[in-house]
GROMACS .gro file of N, CA and C in nm:
model
  324
    1MET      N    1  -1.732  -3.341   1.209
    1MET     CA    2  -1.883  -3.428   1.161
    1MET      C    3  -1.881  -3.549   1.236
    2SER      N    4  -1.980  -3.516   1.310
    2SER     CA    5  -2.057  -3.636   1.412
    2SER      C    6  -2.182  -3.683   1.394
    3ILE      N    7  -2.208  -3.798   1.410
    3ILE     CA    8  -2.351  -3.817   1.326
    3ILE      C    9  -2.401  -3.893   1.471
    4VAL      N   10  -2.524  -3.900   1.495
    4VAL     CA   11  -2.638  -3.988   1.589
    4VAL      C   12  -2.700  -4.105   1.508
    5ARG      N   13  -2.675  -4.209   1.584
    5ARG     CA   14  -2.752  -4.322   1.534
    5ARG      C   15  -2.920  -4.289   1.611
    6ILE      N   16  -2.989  -4.305   1.519
    6ILE     CA   17  -3.135  -4.297   1.529
    6ILE      C   18  -3.218  -4.441   1.573
    7ALA      N   19  -3.167  -4.511   1.443
    7ALA     CA   20  -3.203  -4.641   1.466
    7ALA      C   21  -3.107  -4.721   1.391
    8PRO      N   22  -3.067  -4.801   1.447
    8PRO     CA   23  -2.930  -4.896   1.436
    8PRO      C   24  -3.014  -4.988   1.372
    9GLU      N   25  -3.130  -5.047   1.388
    9GLU     CA   26  -3.216  -5.179   1.329
    9GLU      C   27  -3.230  -5.098   1.207
   10LEU      N   28  -3.251  -4.991   1.161
   10LEU     CA   29  -3.305  -4.939   1.053
   10LEU      C   30  -3.215  -4.909   0.971
   11ASN      N   31  -3.057  -4.850   1.017
   11ASN     CA   32  -2.954  -4.802   0.985
   11ASN      C   33  -2.965  -4.635   0.929
   12LEU      N   34  -3.049  -4.581   1.029
   12LEU     CA   35  -3.095  -4.432   0.989
   12LEU      C   36  -3.004  -4.371   1.116
   13VAL      N   37  -2.930  -4.251   1.052
   13VAL     CA   38  -2.848  -4.168   1.128
   13VAL      C   39  -2.868  -4.009   1.093
   14LEU      N   40  -2.860  -3.943   1.217
   14LEU     CA   41  -2.852  -3.809   1.198
   14LEU      C   42  -2.744  -3.730   1.194
   15ASP      N   43  -2.736  -3.658   1.076
   15ASP     CA   44  -2.590  -3.564   1.058
   15ASP      C   45  -2.640  -3.455   1.159
   16ILE      N   46  -2.580  -3.389   1.237
   16ILE     CA   47  -2.568  -3.307   1.316
   16ILE      C   48  -2.539  -3.166   1.269
   17ASP      N   49  -2.438  -3.170   1.208
   17ASP     CA   50  -2.393  -3.031   1.087
   17ASP      C   51  -2.511  -2.999   1.035
   18SER      N   52  -2.581  -3.058   0.916
   18SER     CA   53  -2.660  -3.012   0.855
   18SER      C   54  -2.811  -3.096   0.891
   19ALA      N   55  -2.811  -3.113   0.991
   19ALA     CA   56  -2.961  -3.184   1.053
   19ALA      C   57  -3.043  -3.226   0.947
   20THR      N   58  -2.977  -3.360   0.890
   20THR     CA   59  -3.043  -3.445   0.808
   20THR      C   60  -3.062  -3.582   0.839
   21VAL      N   61  -3.177  -3.625   0.839
   21VAL     CA   62  -3.169  -3.791   0.847
   21VAL      C   63  -3.147  -3.866   0.719
   22ALA      N   64  -3.056  -3.984   0.731
   22ALA     CA   65  -3.040  -4.070   0.620
   22ALA      C   66  -2.998  -4.213   0.656
   23GLU      N   67  -2.995  -4.280   0.556
   23GLU     CA   68  -2.980  -4.407   0.548
   23GLU      C   69  -2.828  -4.450   0.555
   24GLU      N   70  -2.756  -4.486   0.701
   24GLU     CA   71  -2.608  -4.540   0.668
   24GLU      C   72  -2.582  -4.626   0.607
   25ARG      N   73  -2.445  -4.595   0.534
   25ARG     CA   74  -2.416  -4.679   0.416
   25ARG      C   75  -2.291  -4.737   0.446
   26LYS      N   76  -2.254  -4.867   0.433
   26LYS     CA   77  -2.153  -4.924   0.442
   26LYS      C   78  -2.012  -4.880   0.374
   27ASP      N   79  -2.049  -4.868   0.266
   27ASP     CA   80  -1.958  -4.850   0.104
   27ASP      C   81  -1.912  -4.704   0.153
   28SER      N   82  -1.958  -4.591   0.256
   28SER     CA   83  -1.898  -4.478   0.253
   28SER      C   84  -1.825  -4.425   0.394
   29ILE      N   85  -1.736  -4.335   0.414
   29ILE     CA   86  -1.662  -4.312   0.495
   29ILE      C   87  -1.653  -4.192   0.525
   30GLN      N   88  -1.704  -4.115   0.612
   30GLN     CA   89  -1.688  -3.958   0.651
   30GLN      C   90  -1.553  -3.919   0.759
   31TYR      N   91  -1.527  -3.834   0.714
   31TYR     CA   92  -1.406  -3.794   0.803
   31TYR      C   93  -1.447  -3.651   0.827
   32SER      N   94  -1.391  -3.597   0.963
   32SER     CA   95  -1.418  -3.494   1.019
   32SER      C   96  -1.309  -3.366   0.927
   33MET      N   97  -1.333  -3.272   0.899
   33MET     CA   98  -1.240  -3.167   0.828
   33MET      C   99  -1.214  -3.053   0.902
   34GLU      N  100  -1.285  -3.064   1.049
   34GLU     CA  101  -1.251  -2.948   1.113
   34GLU      C  102  -1.121  -2.890   1.128
   35SER      N  103  -0.989  -3.010   1.152
   35SER     CA  104  -0.859  -2.980   1.176
   35SER      C  105  -0.820  -2.902   1.028
   36VAL      N  106  -0.852  -2.967   0.914
   36VAL     CA  107  -0.831  -2.908   0.795
   36VAL      C  108  -0.880  -2.761   0.798
   37PHE      N  109  -0.995  -2.746   0.813
   37PHE     CA  110  -1.049  -2.607   0.827
   37PHE      C  111  -0.975  -2.480   0.926
   38GLU      N  112  -0.929  -2.558   1.016
   38GLU     CA  113  -0.841  -2.452   1.106
   38GLU      C  114  -0.722  -2.423   1.054
   39ARG      N  115  -0.639  -2.508   0.961
   39ARG     CA  116  -0.501  -2.497   0.922
   39ARG      C  117  -0.536  -2.401   0.782
   40VAL      N  118  -0.693  -2.389   0.730
   40VAL     CA  119  -0.679  -2.339   0.592
   40VAL      C  120  -0.691  -2.170   0.665
   41ASP      N  121  -0.750  -2.184   0.734
   41ASP     CA  122  -0.811  -2.036   0.784
   41ASP      C  123  -0.677  -1.978   0.848
   42LYS      N  124  -0.595  -2.032   0.919
   42LYS     CA  125  -0.445  -1.989   0.973
   42LYS      C  126  -0.394  -1.961   0.871
   43LEU      N  127  -0.344  -2.028   0.738
   43LEU     CA  128  -0.285  -1.974   0.637
   43LEU      C  129  -0.338  -1.866   0.568
   44ASP      N  130  -0.487  -1.882   0.556
   44ASP     CA  131  -0.590  -1.744   0.475
   44ASP      C  132  -0.509  -1.621   0.580
   45ALA      N  133  -0.519  -1.623   0.715
   45ALA     CA  134  -0.470  -1.531   0.788
   45ALA      C  135  -0.308  -1.447   0.746
   46ILE      N  136  -0.251  -1.574   0.714
   46ILE     CA  137  -0.133  -1.535   0.687
   46ILE      C  138  -0.083  -1.463   0.573
   47ALA      N  139  -0.161  -1.539   0.491
   47ALA     CA  140  -0.172  -1.478   0.325
   47ALA      C  141  -0.204  -1.329   0.332
   48GLU      N  142  -0.315  -1.319   0.388
   48GLU     CA  143  -0.367  -1.164   0.420
   48GLU      C  144  -0.270  -1.097   0.470
   49ASP      N  145  -0.185  -1.138   0.554
   49ASP     CA  146  -0.104  -1.071   0.642
   49ASP      C  147   0.006  -1.011   0.515
   50LEU      N  148   0.039  -1.099   0.430
   50LEU     CA  149   0.156  -1.080   0.341
   50LEU      C  150   0.102  -0.998   0.266
   51VAL      N  151   0.002  -0.990   0.191
   51VAL     CA  152  -0.083  -0.858   0.124
   51VAL      C  153  -0.061  -0.731   0.190
   52ASN      N  154  -0.110  -0.721   0.320
   52ASN     CA  155  -0.134  -0.618   0.389
   52ASN      C  156   0.019  -0.539   0.432
   53SER      N  157   0.095  -0.674   0.418
   53SER     CA  158   0.249  -0.590   0.424
   53SER      C  159   0.294  -0.514   0.316
   54LEU      N  160   0.249  -0.501   0.222
   54LEU     CA  161   0.268  -0.441   0.087
   54LEU      C  162   0.240  -0.281   0.100
   55SER      N  163   0.105  -0.252   0.155
   55SER     CA  164   0.048  -0.154   0.210
   55SER      C  165   0.076  -0.059   0.338
   56PRO      N  166   0.134   0.029   0.350
   56PRO     CA  167   0.198   0.115   0.477
   56PRO      C  168   0.082   0.131   0.576
   57SER      N  169  -0.069   0.121   0.495
   57SER     CA  170  -0.157   0.198   0.615
   57SER      C  171  -0.235   0.052   0.662
   58LYS      N  172  -0.203  -0.068   0.609
   58LYS     CA  173  -0.295  -0.161   0.657
   58LYS      C  174  -0.181  -0.236   0.796
   59PRO      N  175  -0.291  -0.278   0.878
   59PRO     CA  176  -0.249  -0.314   1.008
   59PRO      C  177  -0.161  -0.459   0.962
   60LEU      N  178  -0.093  -0.513   1.050
   60LEU     CA  179  -0.023  -0.676   1.028
   60LEU      C  180  -0.061  -0.741   1.103
   61LEU      N  181  -0.006  -0.869   1.105
   61LEU     CA  182  -0.082  -0.936   1.177
   61LEU      C  183  -0.034  -0.980   1.341
   62ASN      N  184   0.115  -0.949   1.402
   62ASN     CA  185   0.166  -0.943   1.524
   62ASN      C  186   0.201  -0.836   1.529
   63THR      N  187   0.145  -0.707   1.533
   63THR     CA  188   0.145  -0.559   1.567
   63THR      C  189   0.064  -0.503   1.681
   64TRP      N  190   0.127  -0.446   1.719
   64TRP     CA  191   0.039  -0.386   1.855
   64TRP      C  192  -0.112  -0.302   1.754
   65PRO      N  193  -0.197  -0.257   1.827
   65PRO     CA  194  -0.287  -0.175   1.766
   65PRO      C  195  -0.247  -0.023   1.759
   66GLY      N  196  -0.310   0.038   1.659
   66GLY     CA  197  -0.279   0.173   1.629
   66GLY      C  198  -0.157   0.165   1.579
   67ARG      N  199  -0.076   0.086   1.518
   67ARG     CA  200   0.031   0.099   1.448
   67ARG      C  201   0.013   0.083   1.278
   68GLU      N  202  -0.102   0.111   1.219
   68GLU     CA  203  -0.113   0.122   1.099
   68GLU      C  204  -0.049   0.178   0.990
   69ASN      N  205   0.012   0.312   1.048
   69ASN     CA  206   0.064   0.367   0.946
   69ASN      C  207   0.238   0.376   0.974
   70THR      N  208   0.280   0.315   1.045
   70THR     CA  209   0.413   0.326   1.109
   70THR      C  210   0.534   0.305   1.029
   71SER      N  211   0.500   0.238   0.890
   71SER     CA  212   0.612   0.216   0.771
   71SER      C  213   0.582   0.312   0.708
   72TYR      N  214   0.454   0.397   0.680
   72TYR     CA  215   0.432   0.533   0.601
   72TYR      C  216   0.557   0.653   0.701
   73MET      N  217   0.504   0.618   0.792
   73MET     CA  218   0.610   0.748   0.872
   73MET      C  219   0.742   0.740   0.857
   74ALA      N  220   0.748   0.602   0.845
   74ALA     CA  221   0.919   0.574   0.898
   74ALA      C  222   0.983   0.582   0.762
   75GLY      N  223   0.894   0.569   0.632
   75GLY     CA  224   0.917   0.593   0.499
   75GLY      C  225   0.965   0.756   0.505
   76ILE      N  226   0.855   0.845   0.529
   76ILE     CA  227   0.879   0.950   0.484
   76ILE      C  228   1.020   1.019   0.595
   77TYR      N  229   1.017   0.980   0.701
   77TYR     CA  230   1.177   1.037   0.811
   77TYR      C  231   1.269   0.973   0.729
   78ALA      N  232   1.265   0.846   0.680
   78ALA     CA  233   1.377   0.799   0.600
   78ALA      C  234   1.439   0.882   0.503
   79ASN      N  235   1.299   0.897   0.403
   79ASN     CA  236   1.395   0.948   0.276
   79ASN      C  237   1.380   1.107   0.311
   80SER      N  238   1.322   1.193   0.419
   80SER     CA  239   1.358   1.286   0.453
   80SER      C  240   1.529   1.301   0.492
   81PHE      N  241   1.563   1.206   0.557
   81PHE     CA  242   1.661   1.248   0.590
   81PHE      C  243   1.793   1.209   0.493
   82TYR      N  244   1.757   1.102   0.414
   82TYR     CA  245   1.829   1.062   0.290
   82TYR      C  246   1.844   1.221   0.217
   83GLY      N  247   1.731   1.293   0.198
   83GLY     CA  248   1.733   1.379   0.128
   83GLY      C  249   1.807   1.479   0.140
   84VAL      N  250   1.802   1.515   0.289
   84VAL     CA  251   1.905   1.627   0.333
   84VAL      C  252   2.040   1.607   0.349
   85VAL      N  253   2.091   1.461   0.345
   85VAL     CA  254   2.219   1.424   0.343
   85VAL      C  255   2.274   1.442   0.180
   86VAL      N  256   2.165   1.391   0.084
   86VAL     CA  257   2.235   1.405  -0.074
   86VAL      C  258   2.206   1.552  -0.076
   87GLY      N  259   2.125   1.620  -0.059
   87GLY     CA  260   2.112   1.771  -0.047
   87GLY      C  261   2.242   1.879  -0.035
   88LEU      N  262   2.283   1.839   0.084
   88LEU     CA  263   2.368   1.878   0.159
   88LEU      C  264   2.537   1.861   0.091
   89ALA      N  265   2.562   1.717   0.020
   89ALA     CA  266   2.622   1.649   0.024
   89ALA      C  267   2.646   1.733  -0.151
   90PHE      N  268   2.553   1.767  -0.219
   90PHE     CA  269   2.557   1.814  -0.352
   90PHE      C  270   2.594   1.975  -0.334
   91SER      N  271   2.497   2.020  -0.228
   91SER     CA  272   2.575   2.181  -0.196
   91SER      C  273   2.680   2.230  -0.204
   92GLY      N  274   2.738   2.110  -0.103
   92GLY     CA  275   2.868   2.116  -0.060
   92GLY      C  276   2.982   2.105  -0.170
   93LEU      N  277   2.959   2.017  -0.262
   93LEU     CA  278   3.047   1.992  -0.392
   93LEU      C  279   3.017   2.105  -0.485
   94VAL      N  280   2.898   2.193  -0.514
   94VAL     CA  281   2.896   2.312  -0.606
   94VAL      C  282   2.948   2.403  -0.529
   95ALA      N  283   2.979   2.434  -0.385
   95ALA     CA  284   3.028   2.531  -0.295
   95ALA      C  285   3.167   2.544  -0.323
   96LEU      N  286   3.245   2.399  -0.340
   96LEU     CA  287   3.386   2.347  -0.370
   96LEU      C  288   3.429   2.403  -0.469
   97ILE      N  289   3.321   2.359  -0.587
   97ILE     CA  290   3.391   2.375  -0.751
   97ILE      C  291   3.391   2.553  -0.776
   98ILE      N  292   3.290   2.606  -0.697
   98ILE     CA  293   3.273   2.759  -0.749
   98ILE      C  294   3.391   2.836  -0.661
   99TYR      N  295   3.433   2.781  -0.541
   99TYR     CA  296   3.573   2.812  -0.477
   99TYR      C  297   3.688   2.821  -0.544
  100ILE      N  298   3.697   2.673  -0.587
  100ILE     CA  299   3.809   2.669  -0.678
  100ILE      C  300   3.781   2.729  -0.816
  101THR      N  301   3.723   2.744  -0.895
  101THR     CA  302   3.672   2.855  -0.977
  101THR      C  303   3.730   3.005  -0.982
  102ARG      N  304   3.698   3.035  -0.846
  102ARG     CA  305   3.740   3.174  -0.786
  102ARG      C  306   3.889   3.208  -0.773
  103LEU      N  307   3.934   3.095  -0.735
  103LEU     CA  308   4.091   3.056  -0.690
  103LEU      C  309   4.147   3.059  -0.868
  104MET      N  310   4.113   2.975  -0.919
  104MET     CA  311   4.186   2.992  -1.065
  104MET      C  312   4.179   3.083  -1.105
  105GLU      N  313   4.054   3.188  -1.106
  105GLU     CA  314   4.050   3.325  -1.198
  105GLU      C  315   4.142   3.422  -1.177
  106GLY      N  316   4.218   3.411  -1.026
  106GLY     CA  317   4.314   3.463  -0.996
  106GLY      C  318   4.443   3.458  -1.094
  107VAL      N  319   4.458   3.322  -1.080
  107VAL     CA  320   4.612   3.265  -1.124
  107VAL      C  321   4.633   3.301  -1.274
  108VAL      N  322   4.502   3.294  -1.349
  108VAL     CA  323   4.516   3.273  -1.504
  108VAL      C  324   4.512   3.399  -1.548
   0.00000   0.00000   0.00000
């Protein structure tokens, strides 16, 4: 927030951001908020990235372009793998139970 003194003897200043001419007052102090706005924008980008991390189809902040559906596809592959493993374990257990019952039919 910078100002230009137009007429120091009349205490007139020009605010460059809003292009207004006003009387300079001795009882007010102006601070530049640009560094605060930069940090707020950075925090806003990080918060948006956290929200995007909940959706598998949204891009993340520090990833390469074109990797929007990576976690979606990884979830499909991982769940398919675990489904096959659990299915084979269950079918193996059923086959073992059937085999044991067939062996016991001949004994009893």
